[in-house]
Backbone as ProteinMPNN parsed JSONL, in Angstrom:
{"seq_chain_A": "QVQLVESGGGLVQAGGSLRLSCAASGRTIDGYTMAWFRQATGKEREFVAAIAGTGAITRYADSAKGRFTISRDNAKNTVYLQINSLKAEDTAVYYCAVTGLHMAVMSKFYGYWGQGTQVTVSS", "coords_chain_A": {"N_chain_A": [[28.339, 16.333, -47.816], [25.406, 15.511, -47.177], [23.173, 14.744, -43.558], [19.947, 14.64, -43.026], [16.68, 14.495, -40.953], [13.819, 13.891, -40.665], [11.116, 15.148, -38.689], [7.699, 14.85, -36.809], [6.24, 13.532, -37.277], [2.664, 12.191, -37.153], [-0.293, 10.435, -36.255], [-3.391, 11.509, -36.304], [-6.796, 13.51, -36.325], [-9.193, 14.103, -38.469], [-8.637, 17.787, -40.019], [-7.478, 18.38, -38.232], [-4.175, 19.967, -37.239], [-0.762, 19.77, -37.721], [3.097, 20.012, -37.634], [5.335, 19.838, -39.486], [9.078, 18.283, -39.281], [12.56, 19.188, -40.481], [15.324, 18.154, -39.698], [19.212, 19.572, -40.13], [21.76, 17.74, -40.664], [25.543, 18.134, -41.231], [26.628, 19.956, -43.265], [25.708, 23.389, -43.61], [22.624, 25.01, -44.592], [21.929, 26.88, -45.796], [22.37, 28.226, -48.52], [20.45, 26.925, -49.964], [18.033, 25.366, -52.051], [15.147, 23.355, -50.519], [12.751, 21.105, -50.261], [9.389, 19.499, -49.817], [8.585, 16.602, -49.904], [6.095, 13.997, -51.233], [4.668, 10.699, -50.155], [2.532, 8.136, -50.882], [1.125, 5.158, -49.968], [1.369, 2.6, -51.887], [1.866, 4.94, -54.722], [2.942, 7.115, -56.393], [5.925, 9.589, -55.665], [5.838, 11.866, -54.453], [5.746, 16.631, -55.88], [5.078, 18.287, -53.058], [5.735, 20.873, -51.576], [8.352, 23.363, -52.044], [11.182, 25.622, -50.915], [13.323, 28.202, -51.298], [16.738, 28.841, -50.383], [17.402, 31.131, -49.28], [14.839, 32.087, -48.071], [13.314, 33.765, -49.495], [11.408, 32.497, -51.566], [8.755, 30.644, -52.231], [7.018, 27.838, -53.342], [4.473, 25.769, -54.288], [2.786, 22.593, -54.49], [-0.627, 22.319, -56.316], [-2.097, 20.382, -54.998], [-1.484, 21.617, -52.41], [-1.745, 24.008, -52.124], [-2.633, 26.885, -49.988], [-3.846, 25.622, -47.637], [-0.955, 24.412, -46.985], [2.179, 24.812, -45.464], [5.129, 26.076, -46.447], [8.591, 26.468, -44.032], [11.432, 27.962, -43.317], [14.432, 28.5, -41.302], [17.612, 29.181, -41.169], [19.703, 30.262, -39.746], [18.933, 27.875, -37.521], [19.208, 25.498, -38.874], [17.582, 24.223, -40.258], [14.337, 22.961, -41.86], [10.769, 23.541, -42.293], [7.242, 22.589, -42.148], [4.088, 23.181, -41.895], [0.567, 22.119, -41.748], [-2.379, 22.631, -42.616], [-5.599, 22.076, -41.253], [-6.054, 18.916, -42.288], [-6.631, 16.033, -44.145], [-7.725, 12.981, -45.004], [-7.235, 12.499, -47.601], [-4.228, 13.37, -47.264], [-2.414, 11.388, -46.461], [0.698, 9.725, -45.859], [3.69, 9.209, -46.422], [6.261, 11.833, -45.612], [8.391, 13.26, -47.067], [12.229, 15.154, -46.665], [14.184, 16.676, -48.926], [17.27, 18.017, -50.327], [18.372, 20.608, -52.733], [20.353, 21.057, -55.665], [19.261, 23.122, -57.734], [17.832, 25.688, -58.446], [14.727, 25.705, -56.654], [13.458, 23.123, -57.668], [11.337, 21.094, -58.501], [10.78, 18.356, -59.227], [12.214, 15.385, -58.709], [14.441, 14.06, -58.874], [16.295, 15.272, -58.914], [17.033, 16.112, -56.789], [19.39, 15.379, -54.242], [19.777, 14.763, -51.988], [18.511, 13.398, -49.597], [15.573, 12.937, -46.748], [14.653, 10.282, -43.875], [12.404, 10.189, -43.618], [9.044, 11.046, -42.006], [6.48, 9.709, -40.941], [2.245, 9.861, -42.246], [-0.63, 10.401, -41.027], [-3.957, 10.529, -41.423], [-7.012, 10.246, -39.518], [-10.557, 9.744, -39.979]], "CA_chain_A": [[27.391, 15.017, -46.751], [24.572, 16.514, -45.735], [22.149, 14.301, -43.0], [18.135, 15.366, -43.078], [15.878, 14.355, -40.297], [12.469, 14.523, -40.293], [9.905, 14.772, -37.313], [6.784, 15.412, -36.18], [4.131, 13.272, -37.903], [1.972, 11.221, -36.09], [-1.731, 10.251, -36.302], [-3.886, 13.214, -36.56], [-7.661, 13.683, -36.931], [-9.471, 15.272, -40.161], [-9.199, 19.089, -39.804], [-6.352, 18.666, -37.472], [-2.748, 20.726, -38.605], [0.899, 19.756, -37.495], [3.881, 20.684, -37.861], [7.04, 18.672, -39.538], [10.432, 19.738, -39.196], [13.601, 18.25, -40.94], [16.348, 18.539, -39.239], [20.369, 19.238, -41.404], [23.53, 17.928, -40.673], [26.752, 18.147, -42.554], [26.733, 20.757, -43.737], [24.48, 23.979, -43.68], [22.155, 24.423, -45.602], [21.28, 27.968, -46.55], [22.381, 28.497, -50.006], [20.174, 25.697, -51.021], [17.024, 24.516, -52.36], [14.846, 22.22, -49.509], [11.686, 20.554, -50.17], [9.048, 18.687, -49.399], [7.453, 15.875, -51.05], [5.192, 12.571, -49.94], [4.344, 8.911, -50.878], [1.312, 7.28, -49.983], [0.546, 4.054, -49.601], [0.518, 2.362, -53.669], [1.654, 5.643, -55.296], [4.625, 8.248, -56.616], [6.206, 9.888, -54.357], [4.724, 13.521, -55.747], [6.259, 17.424, -54.609], [4.893, 19.267, -52.055], [6.093, 22.491, -51.521], [9.742, 24.116, -52.375], [11.395, 26.574, -50.578], [14.525, 28.445, -52.043], [17.975, 29.271, -49.986], [17.397, 32.747, -48.585], [13.793, 31.735, -47.396], [12.11, 34.138, -49.592], [10.509, 32.137, -52.819], [7.919, 29.107, -51.746], [6.288, 27.42, -54.02], [3.464, 24.784, -53.753], [1.918, 22.067, -55.733], [-1.521, 22.943, -56.336], [-2.986, 19.948, -53.907], [-0.81, 21.606, -51.029], [-1.793, 25.296, -51.53], [-3.943, 26.922, -48.811], [-3.338, 24.516, -45.99], [0.627, 23.881, -46.691], [3.521, 26.279, -45.654], [6.999, 25.564, -46.093], [9.324, 27.353, -44.092], [12.793, 27.963, -42.757], [15.301, 28.535, -40.241], [18.195, 28.55, -41.257], [19.911, 29.486, -38.09], [18.552, 26.345, -36.735], [19.899, 25.019, -40.072], [15.744, 23.267, -39.997], [13.404, 23.304, -42.65], [8.782, 23.328, -41.881], [6.138, 22.293, -42.84], [2.906, 23.598, -41.182], [-0.266, 21.502, -42.251], [-3.696, 22.369, -41.511], [-6.739, 21.114, -41.789], [-5.846, 17.874, -42.85], [-7.626, 14.906, -45.204], [-7.19, 12.223, -45.0], [-5.878, 12.294, -48.02], [-2.932, 13.874, -46.994], [-1.639, 10.476, -45.689], [1.717, 9.402, -46.822], [5.353, 10.252, -45.314], [6.865, 13.149, -45.539], [9.655, 13.174, -46.531], [12.109, 16.567, -46.946], [14.94, 17.269, -49.662], [17.426, 18.673, -50.557], [19.202, 19.961, -54.522], [21.166, 22.766, -55.993], [18.957, 23.604, -58.332], [16.796, 26.713, -58.215], [13.37, 25.791, -56.788], [13.595, 22.36, -58.676], [10.262, 20.437, -58.41], [11.001, 17.526, -60.052], [12.706, 14.459, -57.184], [14.849, 13.619, -59.996], [16.862, 16.523, -59.286], [16.938, 16.601, -55.342], [20.536, 14.659, -53.963], [19.479, 14.349, -50.625], [16.311, 12.822, -48.564], [16.03, 11.792, -44.721], [14.192, 9.373, -43.943], [10.641, 10.558, -43.614], [7.703, 10.971, -41.021], [4.432, 9.614, -41.402], [1.361, 11.335, -41.258], [-1.868, 9.696, -40.682], [-5.258, 11.559, -40.916], [-8.186, 9.847, -39.438], [-11.594, 10.527, -41.143]], "C_chain_A": [[26.611, 16.645, -46.909], [23.355, 15.173, -45.726], [20.767, 15.165, -43.299], [17.667, 13.979, -42.06], [14.492, 14.121, -39.982], [11.563, 14.292, -39.049], [9.044, 15.875, -36.876], [5.56, 14.604, -36.631], [3.827, 12.291, -36.699], [0.755, 11.191, -36.811], [-2.273, 11.158, -35.817], [-5.306, 13.173, -36.564], [-7.891, 14.898, -37.61], [-9.937, 16.107, -39.261], [-7.832, 18.995, -38.688], [-4.974, 19.44, -37.969], [-1.757, 19.953, -37.512], [1.972, 20.157, -38.582], [5.253, 19.507, -38.01], [8.273, 19.276, -39.782], [11.306, 18.676, -39.943], [14.981, 18.984, -40.353], [18.04, 18.37, -40.078], [21.644, 19.502, -40.328], [24.418, 17.531, -41.707], [27.339, 19.069, -42.765], [25.41, 22.075, -43.193], [23.981, 24.406, -45.113], [20.899, 25.928, -46.491], [21.212, 28.852, -47.759], [21.57, 27.794, -50.919], [18.747, 25.749, -51.033], [15.734, 23.834, -51.063], [13.056, 22.597, -50.248], [11.326, 19.691, -49.814], [8.682, 17.552, -50.63], [6.987, 14.732, -49.791], [4.694, 11.467, -50.197], [3.588, 8.273, -49.844], [1.552, 5.804, -50.708], [0.368, 3.723, -51.597], [0.801, 3.644, -54.349], [3.434, 6.218, -55.39], [4.657, 8.927, -55.61], [6.047, 11.359, -55.104], [5.402, 15.228, -54.349], [5.053, 18.265, -54.185], [5.236, 20.504, -52.13], [8.109, 22.602, -51.675], [10.46, 25.43, -51.614], [13.147, 27.487, -50.593], [15.546, 29.339, -50.268], [17.143, 29.982, -48.783], [15.938, 32.951, -47.553], [12.029, 32.73, -48.541], [11.177, 33.983, -50.685], [9.902, 30.653, -52.347], [7.316, 28.96, -53.512], [5.446, 26.231, -54.167], [3.341, 24.089, -55.234], [0.597, 22.298, -55.19], [-2.268, 22.164, -55.068], [-2.349, 20.845, -53.128], [-0.811, 23.877, -50.592], [-3.533, 25.861, -51.243], [-4.3, 26.643, -47.148], [-1.618, 24.471, -45.793], [1.076, 25.249, -46.366], [4.094, 25.712, -45.272], [7.38, 26.783, -45.418], [11.407, 27.231, -43.733], [13.162, 28.595, -42.124], [16.169, 28.587, -40.202], [19.24, 28.209, -40.162], [19.939, 28.419, -37.599], [18.957, 24.863, -38.239], [18.256, 23.589, -40.507], [14.84, 23.771, -40.959], [11.628, 22.792, -41.79], [8.253, 23.303, -42.703], [4.676, 22.451, -42.272], [1.831, 22.357, -42.587], [-1.11, 21.987, -41.495], [-4.355, 21.798, -41.995], [-7.22, 19.713, -43.016], [-6.438, 16.405, -42.874], [-7.394, 14.332, -44.882], [-6.21, 11.209, -46.005], [-4.252, 12.32, -48.115], [-2.325, 12.478, -46.109], [-0.838, 10.292, -46.47], [2.728, 9.865, -46.104], [5.41, 10.52, -46.166], [7.891, 13.11, -45.576], [10.981, 15.127, -47.127], [13.424, 16.18, -48.206], [15.939, 18.304, -50.377], [18.106, 19.566, -52.293], [19.632, 21.367, -54.866], [20.689, 23.511, -57.211], [18.477, 24.139, -57.797], [15.43, 26.61, -58.037], [12.547, 24.566, -57.631], [11.774, 21.909, -58.296], [9.946, 18.712, -58.518], [12.512, 16.224, -58.799], [13.841, 14.499, -58.341], [15.774, 14.698, -59.898], [16.958, 16.97, -57.777], [17.905, 15.483, -55.199], [20.111, 14.127, -53.03], [18.368, 14.078, -49.915], [17.256, 11.943, -47.689], [14.57, 10.92, -45.14], [12.331, 9.17, -44.264], [10.095, 10.659, -42.498], [6.559, 10.43, -42.039], [3.678, 10.174, -40.999], [0.231, 10.739, -41.235], [-2.99, 9.976, -40.552], [-6.124, 10.545, -40.84], [-8.847, 10.235, -39.803], [-12.255, 9.845, -39.725]], "O_chain_A": [[26.844, 17.853, -46.85], [22.788, 14.651, -46.686], [20.764, 16.295, -43.789], [18.064, 12.825, -42.217], [14.159, 14.217, -38.801], [11.41, 13.175, -38.556], [9.242, 17.069, -36.651], [4.361, 14.833, -36.472], [4.466, 11.839, -35.748], [0.644, 11.804, -37.873], [-1.759, 11.741, -34.862], [-5.353, 12.137, -37.226], [-7.384, 16.02, -37.591], [-10.767, 15.995, -38.359], [-7.289, 20.093, -38.567], [-4.776, 19.464, -39.184], [-2.246, 19.601, -36.439], [1.883, 20.469, -39.769], [5.849, 18.765, -37.23], [8.536, 20.365, -40.292], [10.941, 17.506, -40.054], [15.452, 20.097, -40.587], [18.273, 17.288, -40.617], [22.179, 20.404, -39.684], [24.213, 16.852, -42.713], [28.542, 19.173, -42.525], [24.411, 21.765, -42.544], [24.488, 24.296, -46.23], [19.887, 25.989, -47.189], [20.452, 29.783, -48.028], [21.668, 27.817, -52.146], [18.192, 26.18, -50.022], [15.634, 24.984, -50.634], [12.453, 23.623, -50.562], [12.086, 18.815, -49.401], [8.563, 17.688, -51.848], [7.17, 14.54, -48.589], [3.73, 11.811, -50.882], [3.752, 7.984, -48.658], [2.077, 5.548, -51.792], [-0.384, 4.307, -52.378], [-0.266, 3.869, -54.92], [4.502, 5.942, -54.843], [3.782, 9.011, -54.749], [6.196, 11.626, -56.296], [5.517, 15.279, -53.125], [4.238, 18.799, -54.937], [4.789, 21.152, -53.077], [8.87, 21.711, -51.297], [9.943, 26.46, -52.047], [13.995, 27.181, -49.755], [15.081, 30.101, -49.42], [16.525, 29.565, -47.803], [15.881, 33.696, -46.575], [10.803, 32.62, -48.523], [10.318, 34.826, -50.945], [10.629, 29.68, -52.149], [7.263, 29.743, -54.46], [6.28, 25.327, -54.132], [3.555, 24.475, -56.384], [0.418, 22.463, -53.983], [-2.903, 22.805, -54.23], [-3.441, 21.365, -52.894], [-0.373, 24.624, -49.716], [-4.669, 25.654, -51.669], [-4.739, 27.163, -46.122], [-1.076, 24.492, -44.688], [0.668, 26.353, -46.726], [4.078, 24.983, -44.28], [6.944, 27.889, -45.738], [12.253, 26.389, -44.033], [12.485, 29.614, -41.985], [16.518, 28.089, -39.132], [19.643, 27.137, -39.709], [20.998, 27.935, -37.201], [18.879, 23.635, -38.239], [18.24, 22.426, -40.913], [14.542, 24.965, -40.93], [11.461, 21.914, -40.944], [8.452, 23.761, -43.828], [4.112, 21.357, -42.311], [2.152, 21.971, -43.711], [-1.077, 22.016, -40.265], [-4.159, 21.06, -42.961], [-8.037, 19.538, -43.919], [-6.674, 15.732, -41.871], [-6.523, 14.588, -44.051], [-5.398, 10.289, -45.899], [-3.413, 11.651, -48.719], [-1.767, 12.715, -45.037], [-1.061, 10.487, -47.665], [2.673, 10.78, -45.283], [5.021, 10.091, -47.252], [8.608, 12.966, -44.585], [10.501, 16.025, -47.818], [13.486, 14.953, -48.28], [15.496, 19.305, -50.94], [18.279, 18.672, -53.12], [19.294, 22.461, -54.413], [21.393, 24.368, -57.746], [18.274, 23.794, -56.633], [14.699, 27.161, -58.86], [11.438, 24.724, -58.141], [11.125, 22.787, -57.727], [9.052, 18.07, -57.967], [13.566, 16.662, -58.339], [13.905, 15.698, -58.611], [16.107, 15.128, -61.002], [16.961, 18.179, -57.545], [17.603, 14.487, -55.858], [19.988, 12.903, -53.077], [17.363, 14.781, -49.816], [18.244, 11.214, -47.607], [13.816, 10.889, -46.113], [11.527, 8.419, -44.817], [10.877, 10.233, -41.647], [6.073, 10.604, -43.157], [3.703, 10.863, -39.979], [0.477, 10.211, -42.32], [-3.391, 9.73, -39.415], [-6.233, 9.822, -41.83], [-8.548, 11.326, -40.288], [-13.468, 9.903, -39.519]]}, "name": "protein", "num_of_chains": 1, "seq": "QVQLVESGGGLVQAGGSLRLSCAASGRTIDGYTMAWFRQATGKEREFVAAIAGTGAITRYADSAKGRFTISRDNAKNTVYLQINSLKAEDTAVYYCAVTGLHMAVMSKFYGYWGQGTQVTVSS"}
């Protein structure tokens, strides 16, 4: 069993930045792809970014390229999502998740999820 706990969300003005964290416990995650998804009110959950177990490979949704950076610190069993130049359309609950399928982008392949952290961007 893996427990994931996200933190770092909040209310921020458009143009600002946030760094989300996802701390894992229960087992080490260094061999697993980790990802961030987000879900805005009334919309389906969507893929944001993924990072391979070693951190050497990353993948981003088109909407995240250029402003989002996913990283990980396996020594701390933690994954991060840096979001810059925040826009109102980034408002959503952000979830981290773990999968045994290398660099998967579909949520159905992710077996463990955190509870989410709310990001609200005011314009």
